[in-house]
mmCIF file of C-alpha atoms in Angstrom:
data_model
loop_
_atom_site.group_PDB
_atom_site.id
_atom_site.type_symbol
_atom_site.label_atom_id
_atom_site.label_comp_id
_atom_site.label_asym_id
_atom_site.label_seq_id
_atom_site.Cartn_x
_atom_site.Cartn_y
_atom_site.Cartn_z
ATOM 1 C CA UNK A 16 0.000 0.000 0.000
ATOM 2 C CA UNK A 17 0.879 3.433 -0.700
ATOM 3 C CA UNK A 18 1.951 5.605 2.302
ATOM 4 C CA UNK A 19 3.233 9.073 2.985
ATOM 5 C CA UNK A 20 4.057 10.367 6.344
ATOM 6 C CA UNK A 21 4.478 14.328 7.031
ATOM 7 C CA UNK A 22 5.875 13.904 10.828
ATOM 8 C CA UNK A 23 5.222 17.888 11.400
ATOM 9 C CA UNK A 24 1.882 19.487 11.652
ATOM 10 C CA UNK A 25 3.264 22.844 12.585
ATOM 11 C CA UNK A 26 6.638 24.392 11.256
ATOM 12 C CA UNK A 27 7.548 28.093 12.259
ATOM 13 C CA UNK A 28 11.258 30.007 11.145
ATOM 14 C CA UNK A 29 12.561 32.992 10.954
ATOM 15 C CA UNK A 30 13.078 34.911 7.443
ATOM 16 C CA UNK A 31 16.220 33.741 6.014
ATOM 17 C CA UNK A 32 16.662 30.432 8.309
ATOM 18 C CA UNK A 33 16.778 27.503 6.146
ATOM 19 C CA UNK A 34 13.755 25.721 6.385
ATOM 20 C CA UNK A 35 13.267 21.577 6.013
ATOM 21 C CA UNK A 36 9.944 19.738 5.638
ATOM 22 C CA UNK A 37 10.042 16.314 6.092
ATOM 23 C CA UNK A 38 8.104 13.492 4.162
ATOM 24 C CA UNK A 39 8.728 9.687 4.045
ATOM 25 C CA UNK A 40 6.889 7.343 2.085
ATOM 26 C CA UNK A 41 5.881 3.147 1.995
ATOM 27 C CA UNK A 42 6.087 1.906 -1.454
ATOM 28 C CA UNK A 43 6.887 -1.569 -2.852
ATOM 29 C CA UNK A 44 7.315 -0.263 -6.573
ATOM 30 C CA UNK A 45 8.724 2.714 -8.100
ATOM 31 C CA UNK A 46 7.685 6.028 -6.744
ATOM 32 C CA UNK A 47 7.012 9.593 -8.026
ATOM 33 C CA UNK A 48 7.037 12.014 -5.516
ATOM 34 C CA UNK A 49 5.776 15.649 -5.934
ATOM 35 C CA UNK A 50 5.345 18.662 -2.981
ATOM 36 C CA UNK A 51 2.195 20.437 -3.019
ATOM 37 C CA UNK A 52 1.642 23.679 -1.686
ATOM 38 C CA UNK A 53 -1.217 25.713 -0.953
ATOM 39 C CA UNK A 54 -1.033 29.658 -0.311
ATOM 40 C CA UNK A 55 -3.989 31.070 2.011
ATOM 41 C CA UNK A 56 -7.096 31.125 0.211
ATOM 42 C CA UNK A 57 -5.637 29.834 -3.040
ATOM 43 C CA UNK A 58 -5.670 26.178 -4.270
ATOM 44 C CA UNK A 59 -3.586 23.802 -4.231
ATOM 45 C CA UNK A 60 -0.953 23.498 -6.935
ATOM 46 C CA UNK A 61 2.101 21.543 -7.924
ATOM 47 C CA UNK A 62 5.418 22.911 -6.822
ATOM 48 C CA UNK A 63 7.866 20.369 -7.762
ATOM 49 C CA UNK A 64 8.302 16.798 -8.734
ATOM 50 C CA UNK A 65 11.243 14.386 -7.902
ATOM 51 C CA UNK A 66 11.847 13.471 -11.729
ATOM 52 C CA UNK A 67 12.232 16.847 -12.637
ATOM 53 C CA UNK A 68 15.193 17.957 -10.026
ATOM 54 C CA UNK A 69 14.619 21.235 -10.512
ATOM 55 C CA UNK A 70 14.029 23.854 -7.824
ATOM 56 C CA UNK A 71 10.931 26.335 -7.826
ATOM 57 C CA UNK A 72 11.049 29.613 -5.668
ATOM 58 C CA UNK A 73 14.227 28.207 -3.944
ATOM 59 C CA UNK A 74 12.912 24.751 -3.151
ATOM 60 C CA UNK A 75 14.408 21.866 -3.849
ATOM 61 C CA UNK A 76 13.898 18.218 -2.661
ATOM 62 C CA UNK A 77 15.886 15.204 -3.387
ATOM 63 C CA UNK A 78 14.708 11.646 -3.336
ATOM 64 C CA UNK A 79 16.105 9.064 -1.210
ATOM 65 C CA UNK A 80 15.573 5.750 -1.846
ATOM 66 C CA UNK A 81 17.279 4.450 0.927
ATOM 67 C CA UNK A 82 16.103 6.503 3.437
ATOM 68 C CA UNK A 83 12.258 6.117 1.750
ATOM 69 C CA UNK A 84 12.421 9.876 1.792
ATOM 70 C CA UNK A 85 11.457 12.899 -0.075
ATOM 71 C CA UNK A 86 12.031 16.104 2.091
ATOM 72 C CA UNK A 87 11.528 19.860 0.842
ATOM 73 C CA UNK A 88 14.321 22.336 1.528
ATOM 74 C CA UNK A 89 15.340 25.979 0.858
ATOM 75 C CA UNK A 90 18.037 27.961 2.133
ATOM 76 C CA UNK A 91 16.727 30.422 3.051
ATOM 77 C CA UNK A 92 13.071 31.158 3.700
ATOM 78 C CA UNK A 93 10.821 33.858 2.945
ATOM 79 C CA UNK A 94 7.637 35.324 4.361
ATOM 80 C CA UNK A 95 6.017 34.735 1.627
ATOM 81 C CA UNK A 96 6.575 31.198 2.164
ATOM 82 C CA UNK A 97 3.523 30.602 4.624
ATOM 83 C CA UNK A 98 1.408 28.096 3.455
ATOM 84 C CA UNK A 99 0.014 24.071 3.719
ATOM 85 C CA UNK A 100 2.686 21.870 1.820
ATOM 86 C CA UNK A 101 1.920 18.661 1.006
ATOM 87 C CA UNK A 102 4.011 15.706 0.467
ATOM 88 C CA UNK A 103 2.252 13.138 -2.470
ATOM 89 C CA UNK A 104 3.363 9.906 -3.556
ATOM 90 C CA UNK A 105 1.964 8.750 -7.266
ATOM 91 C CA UNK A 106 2.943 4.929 -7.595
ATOM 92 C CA UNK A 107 0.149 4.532 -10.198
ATOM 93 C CA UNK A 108 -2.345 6.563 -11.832
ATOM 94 C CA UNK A 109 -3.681 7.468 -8.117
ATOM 95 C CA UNK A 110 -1.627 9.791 -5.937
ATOM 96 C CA UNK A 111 -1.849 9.541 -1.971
ATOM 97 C CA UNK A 112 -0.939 12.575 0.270
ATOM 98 C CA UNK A 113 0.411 12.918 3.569
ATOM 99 C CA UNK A 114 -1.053 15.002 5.918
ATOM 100 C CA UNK A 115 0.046 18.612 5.317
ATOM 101 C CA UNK A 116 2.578 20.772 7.055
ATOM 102 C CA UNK A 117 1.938 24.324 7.840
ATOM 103 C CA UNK A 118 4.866 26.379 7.460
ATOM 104 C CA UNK A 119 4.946 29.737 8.831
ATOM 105 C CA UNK A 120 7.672 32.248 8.026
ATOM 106 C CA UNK A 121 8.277 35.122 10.933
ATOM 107 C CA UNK A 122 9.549 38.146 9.975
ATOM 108 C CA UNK B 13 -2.202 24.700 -17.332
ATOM 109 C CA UNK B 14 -5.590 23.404 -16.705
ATOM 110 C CA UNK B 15 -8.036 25.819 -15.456
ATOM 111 C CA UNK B 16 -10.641 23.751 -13.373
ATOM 112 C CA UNK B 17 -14.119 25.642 -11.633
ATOM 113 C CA UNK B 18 -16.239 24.123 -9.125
ATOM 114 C CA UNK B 19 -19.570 25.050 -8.315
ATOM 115 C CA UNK B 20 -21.092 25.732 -5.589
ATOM 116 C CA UNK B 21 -18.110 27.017 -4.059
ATOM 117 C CA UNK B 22 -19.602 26.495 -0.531
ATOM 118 C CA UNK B 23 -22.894 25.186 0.677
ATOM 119 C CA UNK B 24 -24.664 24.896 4.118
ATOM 120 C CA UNK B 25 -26.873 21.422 4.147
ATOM 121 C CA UNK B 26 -29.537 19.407 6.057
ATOM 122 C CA UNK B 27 -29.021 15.800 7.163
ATOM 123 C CA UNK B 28 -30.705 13.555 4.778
ATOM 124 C CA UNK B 29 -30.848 15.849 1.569
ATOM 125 C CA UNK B 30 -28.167 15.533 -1.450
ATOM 126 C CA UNK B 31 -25.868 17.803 -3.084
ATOM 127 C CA UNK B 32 -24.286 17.914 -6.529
ATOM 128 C CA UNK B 33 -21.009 19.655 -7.229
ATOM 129 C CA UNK B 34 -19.992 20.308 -10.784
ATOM 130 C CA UNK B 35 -16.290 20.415 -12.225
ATOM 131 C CA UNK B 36 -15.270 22.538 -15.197
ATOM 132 C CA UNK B 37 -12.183 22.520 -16.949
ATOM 133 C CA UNK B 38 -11.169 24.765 -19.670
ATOM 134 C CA UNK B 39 -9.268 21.811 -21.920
ATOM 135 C CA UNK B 40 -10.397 18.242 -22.618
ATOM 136 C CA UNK B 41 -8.502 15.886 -19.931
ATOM 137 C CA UNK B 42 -8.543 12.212 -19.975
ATOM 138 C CA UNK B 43 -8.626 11.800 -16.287
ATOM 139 C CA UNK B 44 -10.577 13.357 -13.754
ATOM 140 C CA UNK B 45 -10.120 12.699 -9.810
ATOM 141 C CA UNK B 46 -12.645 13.712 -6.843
ATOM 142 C CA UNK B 47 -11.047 13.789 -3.431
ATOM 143 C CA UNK B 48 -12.171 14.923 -0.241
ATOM 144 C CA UNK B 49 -10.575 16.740 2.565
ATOM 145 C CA UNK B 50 -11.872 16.267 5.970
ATOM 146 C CA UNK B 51 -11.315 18.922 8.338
ATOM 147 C CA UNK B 52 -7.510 18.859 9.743
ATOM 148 C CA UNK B 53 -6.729 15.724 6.989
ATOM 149 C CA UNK B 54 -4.815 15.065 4.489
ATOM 150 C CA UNK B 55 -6.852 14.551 0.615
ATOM 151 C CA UNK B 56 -8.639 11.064 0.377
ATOM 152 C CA UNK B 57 -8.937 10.075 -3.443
ATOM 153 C CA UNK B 58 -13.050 9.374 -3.590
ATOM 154 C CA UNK B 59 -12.717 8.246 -7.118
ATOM 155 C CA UNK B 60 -11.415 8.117 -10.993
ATOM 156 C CA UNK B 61 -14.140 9.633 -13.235
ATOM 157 C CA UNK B 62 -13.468 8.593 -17.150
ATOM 158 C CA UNK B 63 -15.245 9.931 -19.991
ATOM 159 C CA UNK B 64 -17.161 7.131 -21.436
ATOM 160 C CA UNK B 65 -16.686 4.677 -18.383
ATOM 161 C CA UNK B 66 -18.049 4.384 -14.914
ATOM 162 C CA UNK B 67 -15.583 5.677 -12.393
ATOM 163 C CA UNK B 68 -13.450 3.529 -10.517
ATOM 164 C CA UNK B 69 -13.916 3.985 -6.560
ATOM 165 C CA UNK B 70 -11.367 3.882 -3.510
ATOM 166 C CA UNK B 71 -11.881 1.575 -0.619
ATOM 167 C CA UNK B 72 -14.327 3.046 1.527
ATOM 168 C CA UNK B 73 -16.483 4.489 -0.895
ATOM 169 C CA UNK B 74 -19.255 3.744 -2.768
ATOM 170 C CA UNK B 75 -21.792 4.943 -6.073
ATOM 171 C CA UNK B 76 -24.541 4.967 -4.162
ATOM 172 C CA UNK B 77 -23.219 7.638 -1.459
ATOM 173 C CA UNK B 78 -20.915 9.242 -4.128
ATOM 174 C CA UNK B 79 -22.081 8.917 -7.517
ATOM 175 C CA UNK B 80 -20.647 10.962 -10.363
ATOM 176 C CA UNK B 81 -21.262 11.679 -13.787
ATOM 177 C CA UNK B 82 -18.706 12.075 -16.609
ATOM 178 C CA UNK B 83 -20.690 13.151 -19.422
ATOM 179 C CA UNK B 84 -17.800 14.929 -21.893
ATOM 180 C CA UNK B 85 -14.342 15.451 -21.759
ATOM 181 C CA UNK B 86 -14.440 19.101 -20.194
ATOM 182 C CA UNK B 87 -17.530 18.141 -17.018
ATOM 183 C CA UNK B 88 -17.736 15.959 -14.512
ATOM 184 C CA UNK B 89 -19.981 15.758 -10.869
ATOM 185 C CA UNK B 90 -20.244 14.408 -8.251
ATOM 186 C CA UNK B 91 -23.374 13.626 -5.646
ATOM 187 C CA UNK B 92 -22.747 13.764 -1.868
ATOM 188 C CA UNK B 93 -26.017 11.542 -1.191
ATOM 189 C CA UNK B 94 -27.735 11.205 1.900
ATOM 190 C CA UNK B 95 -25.500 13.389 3.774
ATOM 191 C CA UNK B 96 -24.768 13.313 7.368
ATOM 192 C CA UNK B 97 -22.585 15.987 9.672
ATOM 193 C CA UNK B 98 -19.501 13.267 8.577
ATOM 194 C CA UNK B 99 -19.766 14.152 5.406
ATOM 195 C CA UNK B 100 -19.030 18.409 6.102
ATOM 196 C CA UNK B 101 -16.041 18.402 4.228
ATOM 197 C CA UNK B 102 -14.086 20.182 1.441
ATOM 198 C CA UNK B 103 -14.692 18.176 -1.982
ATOM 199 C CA UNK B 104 -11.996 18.824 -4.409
ATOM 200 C CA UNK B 105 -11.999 17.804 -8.430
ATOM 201 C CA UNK B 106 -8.656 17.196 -10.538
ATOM 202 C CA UNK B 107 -7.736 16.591 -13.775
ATOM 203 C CA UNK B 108 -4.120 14.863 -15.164
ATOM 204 C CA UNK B 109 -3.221 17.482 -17.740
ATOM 205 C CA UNK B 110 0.207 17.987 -19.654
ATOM 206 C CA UNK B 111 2.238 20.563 -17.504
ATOM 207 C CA UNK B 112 5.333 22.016 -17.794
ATOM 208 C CA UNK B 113 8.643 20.188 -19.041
ATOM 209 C CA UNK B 114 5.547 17.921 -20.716
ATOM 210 C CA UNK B 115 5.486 15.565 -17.713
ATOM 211 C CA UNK B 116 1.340 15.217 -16.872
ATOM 212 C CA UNK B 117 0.171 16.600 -13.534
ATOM 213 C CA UNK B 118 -2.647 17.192 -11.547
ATOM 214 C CA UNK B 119 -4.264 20.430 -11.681
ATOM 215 C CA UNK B 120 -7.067 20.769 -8.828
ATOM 216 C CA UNK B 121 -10.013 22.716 -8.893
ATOM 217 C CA UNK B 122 -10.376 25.646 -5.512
ATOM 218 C CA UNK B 123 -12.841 23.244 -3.808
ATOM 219 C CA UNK B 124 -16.373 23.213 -2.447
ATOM 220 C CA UNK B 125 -17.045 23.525 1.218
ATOM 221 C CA UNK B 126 -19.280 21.564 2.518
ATOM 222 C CA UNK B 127 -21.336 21.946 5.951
ATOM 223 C CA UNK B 128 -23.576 19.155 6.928
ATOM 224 C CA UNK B 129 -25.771 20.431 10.078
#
């Protein structure tokens, strides 16, 4: 069965801290994994995708295979920032999310 | 991109009655998702909706509680039936549409809130 795990409801930083979210997943086969985010009152949209390796607005996130892994990081964060992030595994045709974090950047 | 619009964007309903959300997307898609997201959880696939078959539904639910309708390539709904206060939720659609770098993702739609009193 497909499984992702976001271990942190709540995240708070400072502006310009680096910032991690975490995400692990449970797969048997071979995994896409994408972040989510979704800005106050906006929907939620793509923000990156492991196959891709690129980084959007500063974030990047790197898969780990060994470590079943697939965390979101940037450098250094911005207020602008704030917002649900979701962590989404897509084995098949059907992707499964984790829970959400909630990152909030202080000035 | 996909440009997906769900109506009604919010609705207040009574135990018992049923409510139909529609899903509108600007460019034909193959695939169309419906997922729901209780309030503080994460988004629970409901089902696959695929023009020209009958959608293909996650453990746990069922087409007579959550029936949808996949009429053309742009349209989809889908019926909250019977509703209880366990069904107040937010009810998102999706579509798998070519994105950028032409890998496919999902586009989602802003939602429809649902309060079940």
């Amino acid at each position: 069965a497909q499984r992702v795990t976001q271990p942190e409801k709540l995240l708070s930083v400072f502006k310009g801290a680096p910032v991690e979210l975490k995400c692990n997943y449970s797969y048997s086969g071979s995994p896409e994994l994408f972040w989510y985010v979704q800005y106050s009152r906006q929907r939620l949209q793509l923000l990156l995708r492991h196959i891709s390796r690129e980084s959007i607005k500063g974030f990047t996130a790197d898969l780990n295979k060994g470590e079943t892994s697939f965390h979101l990081k940037k450098p250094f964060a911005q207020e602008e920032d704030s917002a649900m992030y979701y962590c989404a595994l897509g084995g098949s045709e059907k992707l499964v999310f984790g829970k959400g974090t909630k990152l909030t950047v202080n000035p | 991109s996909a440009v997906i619009s769900q109506k009604p964007s919010r609705d207040i309903c009574q135990r018992g009655t049923s409510l139909t959300i529609q899903c509108q997307v600007d460019s034909q898609v193959t695939m169309m998702f419906w997922y729901r997201q209780q309030p503080g959880q994460s988004l629970t696939l409901i089902a696959t909706a695929n023009q020209g078959s009958e959608a293909t539904y996650e453990s746990g639910f069922v087409i007579d509680k959550f029936p949808i309708s996949r009429p053309n390539l742009t349209f989809s709904t889908l019926t909250v039936s019977n509703m209880s206060p366990e069904d107040s939720s937010i009810y998102l659609c999706s579509v798998e549409y070519l994105g950028r770098g032409l890998n496919y993702e999902q586009y989602f739609g802003p939602g429809t809130r649902l309060t079940v009193t």
